[in-house]
JSON list of C-alpha atoms in Angstrom, two decimals:
[
{"chain": "A", "resi": 1042, "resn": "MET", "atom": "CA", "xyz": [-18.23, -2.45, 8.84]},
{"chain": "A", "resi": 1043, "resn": "THR", "atom": "CA", "xyz": [-15.21, -3.77, 10.43]},
{"chain": "A", "resi": 1044, "resn": "GLN", "atom": "CA", "xyz": [-15.80, -7.28, 8.85]},
{"chain": "A", "resi": 1045, "resn": "ARG", "atom": "CA", "xyz": [-15.78, -5.42, 5.33]},
{"chain": "A", "resi": 1046, "resn": "ASN", "atom": "CA", "xyz": [-12.47, -3.77, 5.76]},
{"chain": "A", "resi": 1047, "resn": "ARG", "atom": "CA", "xyz": [-10.79, -6.77, 6.65]},
{"chain": "A", "resi": 1048, "resn": "VAL", "atom": "CA", "xyz": [-12.04, -8.58, 3.80]},
{"chain": "A", "resi": 1049, "resn": "THR", "atom": "CA", "xyz": [-10.95, -5.09, 1.70]},
{"chain": "A", "resi": 1050, "resn": "TYR", "atom": "CA", "xyz": [-7.46, -5.26, 4.09]},
{"chain": "A", "resi": 1051, "resn": "LEU", "atom": "CA", "xyz": [-6.45, -8.77, 2.80]},
{"chain": "A", "resi": 1052, "resn": "SER", "atom": "CA", "xyz": [-6.92, -9.06, -0.45]},
{"chain": "A", "resi": 1053, "resn": "ALA", "atom": "CA", "xyz": [-5.47, -5.56, -1.65]},
{"chain": "A", "resi": 1054, "resn": "SER", "atom": "CA", "xyz": [-2.72, -7.59, 0.79]},
{"chain": "A", "resi": 1055, "resn": "TRP", "atom": "CA", "xyz": [-2.66, -10.45, -1.74]},
{"chain": "A", "resi": 1056, "resn": "CYS", "atom": "CA", "xyz": [-3.51, -8.14, -5.01]},
{"chain": "A", "resi": 1057, "resn": "LEU", "atom": "CA", "xyz": [-0.53, -5.72, -4.25]},
{"chain": "A", "resi": 1058, "resn": "SER", "atom": "CA", "xyz": [1.86, -8.69, -3.88]},
{"chain": "A", "resi": 1059, "resn": "TYR", "atom": "CA", "xyz": [4.28, -10.81, -5.82]},
{"chain": "A", "resi": 1060, "resn": "PRO", "atom": "CA", "xyz": [1.93, -13.39, -7.79]},
{"chain": "A", "resi": 1061, "resn": "ASP", "atom": "CA", "xyz": [3.35, -16.99, -6.93]},
{"chain": "A", "resi": 1062, "resn": "GLU", "atom": "CA", "xyz": [1.30, -20.07, -7.51]},
{"chain": "A", "resi": 1063, "resn": "GLU", "atom": "CA", "xyz": [-0.38, -19.38, -4.08]},
{"chain": "A", "resi": 1064, "resn": "LEU", "atom": "CA", "xyz": [-1.34, -16.27, -4.54]},
{"chain": "A", "resi": 1065, "resn": "LEU", "atom": "CA", "xyz": [-3.38, -18.08, -7.81]},
{"chain": "A", "resi": 1066, "resn": "GLY", "atom": "CA", "xyz": [-4.77, -20.80, -5.41]},
{"chain": "A", "resi": 1067, "resn": "ARG", "atom": "CA", "xyz": [-6.26, -17.91, -3.08]},
{"chain": "A", "resi": 1068, "resn": "ILE", "atom": "CA", "xyz": [-8.04, -15.83, -6.26]},
{"chain": "A", "resi": 1069, "resn": "PRO", "atom": "CA", "xyz": [-11.14, -18.22, -5.53]},
{"chain": "A", "resi": 1070, "resn": "LEU", "atom": "CA", "xyz": [-11.17, -17.62, -1.53]},
{"chain": "A", "resi": 1071, "resn": "VAL", "atom": "CA", "xyz": [-10.85, -13.30, -2.51]},
{"chain": "A", "resi": 1072, "resn": "ARG", "atom": "CA", "xyz": [-13.74, -13.56, -4.58]},
{"chain": "A", "resi": 1073, "resn": "ARG", "atom": "CA", "xyz": [-16.35, -15.29, -2.50]},
{"chain": "A", "resi": 1074, "resn": "ALA", "atom": "CA", "xyz": [-15.42, -12.86, 0.50]},
{"chain": "A", "resi": 1075, "resn": "LEU", "atom": "CA", "xyz": [-15.81, -9.85, -1.78]},
{"chain": "A", "resi": 1076, "resn": "ALA", "atom": "CA", "xyz": [-18.76, -10.95, -3.10]},
{"chain": "A", "resi": 1077, "resn": "GLU", "atom": "CA", "xyz": [-20.43, -10.38, 0.06]},
{"chain": "A", "resi": 1078, "resn": "PHE", "atom": "CA", "xyz": [-19.91, -7.24, 0.00]},
{"chain": "A", "resi": 1079, "resn": "SER", "atom": "CA", "xyz": [-22.40, -4.73, -2.53]},
{"chain": "A", "resi": 1080, "resn": "GLY", "atom": "CA", "xyz": [-19.34, -3.20, -4.76]},
{"chain": "A", "resi": 1081, "resn": "LEU", "atom": "CA", "xyz": [-16.32, -4.57, -2.92]},
{"chain": "A", "resi": 1082, "resn": "ASP", "atom": "CA", "xyz": [-15.65, -6.95, -5.91]},
{"chain": "A", "resi": 1083, "resn": "ARG", "atom": "CA", "xyz": [-14.86, -3.82, -8.89]},
{"chain": "A", "resi": 1084, "resn": "PRO", "atom": "CA", "xyz": [-11.76, -2.20, -7.46]},
{"chain": "A", "resi": 1085, "resn": "PHE", "atom": "CA", "xyz": [-9.92, -5.87, -7.58]},
{"chain": "A", "resi": 1086, "resn": "HIS", "atom": "CA", "xyz": [-11.36, -7.09, -10.41]},
{"chain": "A", "resi": 1087, "resn": "ASP", "atom": "CA", "xyz": [-8.47, -5.83, -13.44]},
{"chain": "A", "resi": 1088, "resn": "VAL", "atom": "CA", "xyz": [-5.95, -7.11, -11.00]},
{"chain": "A", "resi": 1089, "resn": "LEU", "atom": "CA", "xyz": [-7.96, -10.35, -10.21]},
{"chain": "A", "resi": 1090, "resn": "GLN", "atom": "CA", "xyz": [-8.43, -10.82, -13.98]},
{"chain": "A", "resi": 1091, "resn": "ALA", "atom": "CA", "xyz": [-4.92, -10.17, -15.11]},
{"chain": "A", "resi": 1092, "resn": "LEU", "atom": "CA", "xyz": [-3.75, -13.13, -12.60]},
{"chain": "A", "resi": 1093, "resn": "THR", "atom": "CA", "xyz": [-5.75, -15.17, -14.36]},
{"chain": "A", "resi": 1094, "resn": "THR", "atom": "CA", "xyz": [-5.76, -15.08, -17.59]},
{"chain": "A", "resi": 1095, "resn": "VAL", "atom": "CA", "xyz": [-2.02, -13.75, -17.83]},
{"chain": "A", "resi": 1096, "resn": "PRO", "atom": "CA", "xyz": [0.27, -16.51, -18.03]},
{"chain": "A", "resi": 1097, "resn": "LEU", "atom": "CA", "xyz": [2.13, -16.32, -14.80]},
{"chain": "A", "resi": 1098, "resn": "GLY", "atom": "CA", "xyz": [5.53, -15.94, -15.60]},
{"chain": "A", "resi": 1099, "resn": "GLU", "atom": "CA", "xyz": [4.35, -12.73, -17.78]},
{"chain": "A", "resi": 1100, "resn": "SER", "atom": "CA", "xyz": [2.53, -11.82, -14.09]},
{"chain": "A", "resi": 1101, "resn": "GLN", "atom": "CA", "xyz": [5.74, -11.77, -12.21]},
{"chain": "A", "resi": 1102, "resn": "ALA", "atom": "CA", "xyz": [7.90, -10.56, -14.80]},
{"chain": "A", "resi": 1103, "resn": "ARG", "atom": "CA", "xyz": [5.38, -7.06, -14.96]},
{"chain": "A", "resi": 1104, "resn": "TYR", "atom": "CA", "xyz": [5.27, -7.13, -10.95]},
{"chain": "A", "resi": 1105, "resn": "VAL", "atom": "CA", "xyz": [9.11, -7.25, -10.73]},
{"chain": "A", "resi": 1106, "resn": "LYS", "atom": "CA", "xyz": [9.63, -4.23, -13.36]},
{"chain": "A", "resi": 1107, "resn": "GLU", "atom": "CA", "xyz": [6.68, -2.18, -11.41]},
{"chain": "A", "resi": 1108, "resn": "PHE", "atom": "CA", "xyz": [7.02, -2.37, -7.93]},
{"chain": "A", "resi": 1109, "resn": "ASP", "atom": "CA", "xyz": [10.49, -4.25, -7.36]},
{"chain": "A", "resi": 1110, "resn": "LEU", "atom": "CA", "xyz": [12.54, -2.12, -9.81]},
{"chain": "A", "resi": 1111, "resn": "SER", "atom": "CA", "xyz": [10.81, 1.00, -10.13]},
{"chain": "A", "resi": 1112, "resn": "ARG", "atom": "CA", "xyz": [10.75, 3.29, -7.24]},
{"chain": "A", "resi": 1113, "resn": "ARG", "atom": "CA", "xyz": [7.64, 5.12, -8.83]},
{"chain": "A", "resi": 1114, "resn": "HIS", "atom": "CA", "xyz": [5.65, 2.67, -6.68]},
{"chain": "A", "resi": 1115, "resn": "ALA", "atom": "CA", "xyz": [7.11, 2.00, -4.18]},
{"chain": "A", "resi": 1116, "resn": "LEU", "atom": "CA", "xyz": [5.26, 0.28, -1.66]},
{"chain": "A", "resi": 1117, "resn": "HIS", "atom": "CA", "xyz": [7.28, 0.62, 1.01]},
{"chain": "A", "resi": 1118, "resn": "LEU", "atom": "CA", "xyz": [5.11, 3.30, 3.27]},
{"chain": "A", "resi": 1119, "resn": "SER", "atom": "CA", "xyz": [7.92, 5.41, 4.83]},
{"chain": "A", "resi": 1120, "resn": "TYR", "atom": "CA", "xyz": [9.63, 5.74, 1.47]},
{"chain": "A", "resi": 1121, "resn": "TRP", "atom": "CA", "xyz": [7.32, 8.07, 0.66]},
{"chain": "A", "resi": 1122, "resn": "THR", "atom": "CA", "xyz": [8.15, 10.47, 4.08]},
{"chain": "A", "resi": 1123, "resn": "ASP", "atom": "CA", "xyz": [11.82, 9.28, 4.49]},
{"chain": "A", "resi": 1124, "resn": "GLY", "atom": "CA", "xyz": [13.33, 7.74, 1.45]},
{"chain": "A", "resi": 1125, "resn": "ASP", "atom": "CA", "xyz": [16.89, 6.27, 2.15]},
{"chain": "A", "resi": 1126, "resn": "THR", "atom": "CA", "xyz": [17.58, 8.49, 4.81]},
{"chain": "A", "resi": 1127, "resn": "ARG", "atom": "CA", "xyz": [19.01, 8.27, 8.73]},
{"chain": "A", "resi": 1128, "resn": "ARG", "atom": "CA", "xyz": [16.16, 8.55, 10.11]},
{"chain": "A", "resi": 1129, "resn": "ARG", "atom": "CA", "xyz": [13.96, 6.12, 8.34]},
{"chain": "A", "resi": 1130, "resn": "GLY", "atom": "CA", "xyz": [15.60, 3.11, 10.44]},
{"chain": "A", "resi": 1131, "resn": "GLU", "atom": "CA", "xyz": [13.62, 5.05, 13.35]},
{"chain": "A", "resi": 1132, "resn": "VAL", "atom": "CA", "xyz": [10.71, 5.06, 11.52]},
{"chain": "A", "resi": 1133, "resn": "LEU", "atom": "CA", "xyz": [11.09, 1.08, 10.40]},
{"chain": "A", "resi": 1134, "resn": "ALA", "atom": "CA", "xyz": [11.81, 0.19, 14.50]},
{"chain": "A", "resi": 1135, "resn": "SER", "atom": "CA", "xyz": [8.51, 2.33, 15.07]},
{"chain": "A", "resi": 1136, "resn": "PHE", "atom": "CA", "xyz": [6.09, -0.46, 12.81]},
{"chain": "A", "resi": 1137, "resn": "LYS", "atom": "CA", "xyz": [8.21, -3.38, 14.47]},
{"chain": "A", "resi": 1138, "resn": "ARG", "atom": "CA", "xyz": [7.14, -1.99, 18.06]},
{"chain": "A", "resi": 1139, "resn": "VAL", "atom": "CA", "xyz": [3.54, -1.95, 16.92]},
{"chain": "A", "resi": 1140, "resn": "TYR", "atom": "CA", "xyz": [4.47, -5.26, 15.66]},
{"chain": "A", "resi": 1141, "resn": "ARG", "atom": "CA", "xyz": [5.27, -6.93, 18.71]},
{"chain": "A", "resi": 1142, "resn": "ASP", "atom": "CA", "xyz": [3.00, -4.86, 20.91]},
{"chain": "A", "resi": 1143, "resn": "SER", "atom": "CA", "xyz": [0.25, -7.09, 19.48]},
{"chain": "A", "resi": 1144, "resn": "GLY", "atom": "CA", "xyz": [1.19, -9.49, 21.38]},
{"chain": "A", "resi": 1145, "resn": "MET", "atom": "CA", "xyz": [1.59, -11.90, 17.87]},
{"chain": "A", "resi": 1146, "resn": "LEU", "atom": "CA", "xyz": [4.46, -13.30, 15.80]},
{"chain": "A", "resi": 1147, "resn": "VAL", "atom": "CA", "xyz": [4.35, -11.42, 13.03]},
{"chain": "A", "resi": 1148, "resn": "ASP", "atom": "CA", "xyz": [6.23, -13.01, 10.23]},
{"chain": "A", "resi": 1149, "resn": "LEU", "atom": "CA", "xyz": [8.09, -10.13, 7.82]},
{"chain": "A", "resi": 1150, "resn": "HIS", "atom": "CA", "xyz": [8.83, -12.91, 5.04]},
{"chain": "A", "resi": 1151, "resn": "GLY", "atom": "CA", "xyz": [12.26, -11.47, 4.78]},
{"chain": "A", "resi": 1152, "resn": "GLU", "atom": "CA", "xyz": [10.63, -7.97, 4.47]},
{"chain": "A", "resi": 1153, "resn": "LEU", "atom": "CA", "xyz": [10.43, -4.17, 5.69]},
{"chain": "A", "resi": 1154, "resn": "PRO", "atom": "CA", "xyz": [8.16, -3.80, 8.87]},
{"chain": "A", "resi": 1155, "resn": "ASP", "atom": "CA", "xyz": [6.45, -1.08, 6.28]},
{"chain": "A", "resi": 1156, "resn": "TYR", "atom": "CA", "xyz": [5.91, -2.68, 3.28]},
{"chain": "A", "resi": 1157, "resn": "LEU", "atom": "CA", "xyz": [1.80, -1.98, 2.52]},
{"chain": "A", "resi": 1158, "resn": "PRO", "atom": "CA", "xyz": [1.07, -5.46, 1.71]},
{"chain": "A", "resi": 1159, "resn": "MET", "atom": "CA", "xyz": [2.39, -6.80, 5.27]},
{"chain": "A", "resi": 1160, "resn": "VAL", "atom": "CA", "xyz": [0.80, -4.09, 7.23]},
{"chain": "A", "resi": 1161, "resn": "LEU", "atom": "CA", "xyz": [-2.12, -4.76, 5.11]},
{"chain": "A", "resi": 1162, "resn": "GLU", "atom": "CA", "xyz": [-2.21, -8.33, 5.87]},
{"chain": "A", "resi": 1163, "resn": "PHE", "atom": "CA", "xyz": [-1.30, -7.18, 9.81]},
{"chain": "A", "resi": 1164, "resn": "ALA", "atom": "CA", "xyz": [-4.56, -5.18, 10.15]},
{"chain": "A", "resi": 1165, "resn": "ALA", "atom": "CA", "xyz": [-7.08, -7.92, 8.37]},
{"chain": "A", "resi": 1166, "resn": "THR", "atom": "CA", "xyz": [-5.62, -10.88, 10.81]},
{"chain": "A", "resi": 1167, "resn": "VAL", "atom": "CA", "xyz": [-4.09, -9.17, 13.77]},
{"chain": "A", "resi": 1168, "resn": "ASP", "atom": "CA", "xyz": [-5.30, -6.30, 14.83]},
{"chain": "A", "resi": 1169, "resn": "LEU", "atom": "CA", "xyz": [-7.85, -4.13, 13.04]},
{"chain": "A", "resi": 1170, "resn": "ASP", "atom": "CA", "xyz": [-7.71, -1.18, 15.14]},
{"chain": "A", "resi": 1171, "resn": "ALA", "atom": "CA", "xyz": [-3.50, -0.51, 14.77]},
{"chain": "A", "resi": 1172, "resn": "GLY", "atom": "CA", "xyz": [-3.20, -1.98, 11.64]},
{"chain": "A", "resi": 1173, "resn": "ARG", "atom": "CA", "xyz": [-5.80, 1.21, 10.47]},
{"chain": "A", "resi": 1174, "resn": "LYS", "atom": "CA", "xyz": [-3.75, 3.38, 12.44]},
{"chain": "A", "resi": 1175, "resn": "LEU", "atom": "CA", "xyz": [-0.88, 2.79, 10.32]},
{"chain": "A", "resi": 1176, "resn": "LEU", "atom": "CA", "xyz": [-2.59, 3.20, 7.60]},
{"chain": "A", "resi": 1177, "resn": "THR", "atom": "CA", "xyz": [-4.21, 6.57, 8.54]},
{"chain": "A", "resi": 1178, "resn": "ASP", "atom": "CA", "xyz": [-0.81, 7.77, 10.19]},
{"chain": "A", "resi": 1179, "resn": "TYR", "atom": "CA", "xyz": [0.65, 7.05, 6.92]},
{"chain": "A", "resi": 1180, "resn": "ARG", "atom": "CA", "xyz": [-1.97, 8.70, 4.74]},
{"chain": "A", "resi": 1181, "resn": "ALA", "atom": "CA", "xyz": [-0.22, 10.43, 2.64]},
{"chain": "A", "resi": 1182, "resn": "SER", "atom": "CA", "xyz": [1.83, 7.81, 1.39]},
{"chain": "A", "resi": 1183, "resn": "LEU", "atom": "CA", "xyz": [-0.83, 6.31, 0.11]},
{"chain": "A", "resi": 1184, "resn": "GLU", "atom": "CA", "xyz": [-2.19, 8.43, -1.74]},
{"chain": "A", "resi": 1185, "resn": "MET", "atom": "CA", "xyz": [0.91, 9.23, -3.75]},
{"chain": "A", "resi": 1186, "resn": "LEU", "atom": "CA", "xyz": [1.54, 6.11, -4.09]},
{"chain": "A", "resi": 1187, "resn": "ARG", "atom": "CA", "xyz": [-2.17, 5.61, -5.49]},
{"chain": "A", "resi": 1188, "resn": "LEU", "atom": "CA", "xyz": [-2.18, 8.70, -7.69]},
{"chain": "A", "resi": 1189, "resn": "ALA", "atom": "CA", "xyz": [1.51, 7.27, -9.02]},
{"chain": "A", "resi": 1190, "resn": "LEU", "atom": "CA", "xyz": [-0.30, 4.17, -10.37]},
{"chain": "A", "resi": 1191, "resn": "VAL", "atom": "CA", "xyz": [-2.82, 6.12, -11.45]},
{"chain": "A", "resi": 1192, "resn": "ASP", "atom": "CA", "xyz": [-0.33, 8.14, -13.74]},
{"chain": "A", "resi": 1193, "resn": "ASP", "atom": "CA", "xyz": [0.59, 4.55, -15.34]},
{"chain": "A", "resi": 1194, "resn": "ASN", "atom": "CA", "xyz": [-2.66, 3.45, -16.04]},
{"chain": "A", "resi": 1195, "resn": "LEU", "atom": "CA", "xyz": [-1.91, -0.15, -13.49]},
{"chain": "A", "resi": 1196, "resn": "PRO", "atom": "CA", "xyz": [-4.89, -1.52, -12.06]},
{"chain": "A", "resi": 1197, "resn": "GLN", "atom": "CA", "xyz": [-3.46, -2.01, -9.06]},
{"chain": "A", "resi": 1198, "resn": "ALA", "atom": "CA", "xyz": [-4.31, 1.87, -8.72]},
{"chain": "A", "resi": 1199, "resn": "ALA", "atom": "CA", "xyz": [-8.26, 0.97, -8.16]},
{"chain": "A", "resi": 1200, "resn": "VAL", "atom": "CA", "xyz": [-6.69, -1.70, -5.66]},
{"chain": "A", "resi": 1201, "resn": "VAL", "atom": "CA", "xyz": [-4.42, 1.17, -3.45]},
{"chain": "A", "resi": 1202, "resn": "GLN", "atom": "CA", "xyz": [-8.48, 3.60, -3.93]},
{"chain": "A", "resi": 1203, "resn": "ALA", "atom": "CA", "xyz": [-10.02, 0.72, -1.76]},
{"chain": "A", "resi": 1204, "resn": "VAL", "atom": "CA", "xyz": [-7.49, 0.54, 1.25]},
{"chain": "A", "resi": 1205, "resn": "CYS", "atom": "CA", "xyz": [-8.20, 4.72, 0.67]},
{"chain": "A", "resi": 1206, "resn": "ASP", "atom": "CA", "xyz": [-11.78, 4.89, 0.62]},
{"chain": "A", "resi": 1207, "resn": "SER", "atom": "CA", "xyz": [-12.01, 2.60, 3.95]},
{"chain": "A", "resi": 1208, "resn": "LEU", "atom": "CA", "xyz": [-9.76, 5.26, 5.87]},
{"chain": "A", "resi": 1209, "resn": "PRO", "atom": "CA", "xyz": [-11.15, 8.35, 7.20]},
{"chain": "A", "resi": 1210, "resn": "GLY", "atom": "CA", "xyz": [-11.95, 11.70, 4.57]},
{"chain": "A", "resi": 1211, "resn": "LYS", "atom": "CA", "xyz": [-12.16, 12.07, 1.12]},
{"chain": "A", "resi": 1212, "resn": "SER", "atom": "CA", "xyz": [-8.58, 10.69, -1.46]},
{"chain": "A", "resi": 1213, "resn": "PRO", "atom": "CA", "xyz": [-6.81, 14.16, -2.53]},
{"chain": "A", "resi": 1214, "resn": "ALA", "atom": "CA", "xyz": [-7.28, 15.44, -6.10]},
{"chain": "A", "resi": 1215, "resn": "ASP", "atom": "CA", "xyz": [-3.71, 15.69, -6.74]},
{"chain": "A", "resi": 1216, "resn": "ARG", "atom": "CA", "xyz": [-0.08, 15.97, -4.88]},
{"chain": "A", "resi": 1217, "resn": "GLN", "atom": "CA", "xyz": [-1.05, 19.90, -3.86]},
{"chain": "A", "resi": 1218, "resn": "GLU", "atom": "CA", "xyz": [-3.78, 18.58, -1.83]},
{"chain": "A", "resi": 1219, "resn": "ILE", "atom": "CA", "xyz": [-1.75, 15.40, -0.46]},
{"chain": "A", "resi": 1220, "resn": "MET", "atom": "CA", "xyz": [0.67, 18.14, 1.16]},
{"chain": "A", "resi": 1221, "resn": "LYS", "atom": "CA", "xyz": [-1.51, 19.90, 2.61]},
{"chain": "A", "resi": 1222, "resn": "MET", "atom": "CA", "xyz": [-3.46, 15.97, 4.03]},
{"chain": "A", "resi": 1223, "resn": "ALA", "atom": "CA", "xyz": [0.50, 15.86, 5.26]},
{"chain": "A", "resi": 1224, "resn": "GLY", "atom": "CA", "xyz": [0.09, 19.28, 7.28]},
{"chain": "A", "resi": 1225, "resn": "TYR", "atom": "CA", "xyz": [2.76, 20.63, 4.78]},
{"chain": "A", "resi": 1226, "resn": "GLY", "atom": "CA", "xyz": [2.52, 23.63, 2.27]},
{"chain": "A", "resi": 1227, "resn": "PRO", "atom": "CA", "xyz": [3.37, 24.18, -1.14]},
{"chain": "A", "resi": 1228, "resn": "PRO", "atom": "CA", "xyz": [6.68, 22.01, -1.58]},
{"chain": "A", "resi": 1229, "resn": "THR", "atom": "CA", "xyz": [9.80, 23.80, -2.22]},
{"chain": "A", "resi": 1230, "resn": "GLU", "atom": "CA", "xyz": [13.19, 23.22, -3.51]},
{"chain": "A", "resi": 1231, "resn": "ARG", "atom": "CA", "xyz": [11.49, 21.36, -5.69]},
{"chain": "A", "resi": 1232, "resn": "VAL", "atom": "CA", "xyz": [13.99, 22.39, -9.48]},
{"chain": "A", "resi": 1233, "resn": "GLY", "atom": "CA", "xyz": [15.80, 18.84, -10.52]},
{"chain": "A", "resi": 1234, "resn": "LEU", "atom": "CA", "xyz": [13.66, 16.45, -7.90]},
{"chain": "A", "resi": 1235, "resn": "ASP", "atom": "CA", "xyz": [11.16, 13.40, -9.84]},
{"chain": "A", "resi": 1236, "resn": "ALA", "atom": "CA", "xyz": [7.57, 14.11, -9.46]},
{"chain": "A", "resi": 1237, "resn": "TYR", "atom": "CA", "xyz": [7.70, 11.44, -7.52]},
{"chain": "A", "resi": 1238, "resn": "ASP", "atom": "CA", "xyz": [11.26, 11.77, -5.17]},
{"chain": "A", "resi": 1239, "resn": "PRO", "atom": "CA", "xyz": [10.64, 11.01, -1.68]},
{"chain": "A", "resi": 1240, "resn": "ARG", "atom": "CA", "xyz": [11.40, 14.60, -0.16]},
{"chain": "A", "resi": 1241, "resn": "LEU", "atom": "CA", "xyz": [8.42, 16.07, -1.77]},
{"chain": "A", "resi": 1242, "resn": "LEU", "atom": "CA", "xyz": [6.90, 14.80, 0.99]},
{"chain": "A", "resi": 1243, "resn": "PRO", "atom": "CA", "xyz": [8.62, 15.24, 4.01]},
{"chain": "A", "resi": 1244, "resn": "LEU", "atom": "CA", "xyz": [7.25, 13.34, 7.64]},
{"chain": "A", "resi": 1245, "resn": "ALA", "atom": "CA", "xyz": [4.64, 15.23, 9.70]},
{"chain": "A", "resi": 1246, "resn": "GLY", "atom": "CA", "xyz": [5.95, 16.11, 13.35]},
{"chain": "A", "resi": 1247, "resn": "GLY", "atom": "CA", "xyz": [3.20, 13.52, 14.78]},
{"chain": "A", "resi": 1248, "resn": "GLN", "atom": "CA", "xyz": [4.59, 10.19, 12.97]},
{"chain": "A", "resi": 1249, "resn": "GLN", "atom": "CA", "xyz": [7.27, 8.99, 15.59]}
]
C-alpha cells in the first residue's frame, strides 16, 4: 500500500501540474508505474490521454483558464479554508515548517507551500507520513476541489478522487457532508456567496 500511495501521489502531482514538454516526457513513466497496481491507471486515463492527443499549446491554455484564472478550481489547499485572509499567512508558514522538519531541501518552484501538486510530490518523494497528514488535515479542501471539478466535468476530478480514496474514510457525497467532515454544521450567512467561496468552509480548530 505504501508504494501504491507514492505512485498515486506522484502521478497526481504531475497530472495536476501545468503541462509542458517535461511533463509530456514523463507520461510513459507514469503509465508504467500506474500499470504495476491493479486499476490504478483508470483515474488518470483521461488526463494522460488528453496530454498525449491535444496540442500542447491548447492544453496549456485550458490549464491556465481552469486553474490559474479560476478560483473555482483552486489548487492551494488553504485557499478553501482561509481564502485571502490574514490567517492564511500563518497556515502557509505551517506548511513550510513541515517541509523544513523533513530535513530535505524542498524546492517550491515559486509556488506557495500549500500548492496541491507540491504537497503530493512531497508525500511521494520526501516524507510519506508527513505528506499524508497534510492531505488528511486538508481533506475537506480536497473534497471541495473534487466536487468543483466534477461539476465542471473536468477529467482532473478523477485524479483528485484517487488521492481522496487513498486517505482514511469515504468521500462525502455533497458539500453539506464536507462541512460535517470539517467539524461544522450547516454554513451560515450564505446569502450572496458563491458556492465555491472559501468562507463556506471555515478552518477546523485543530489545524494549526
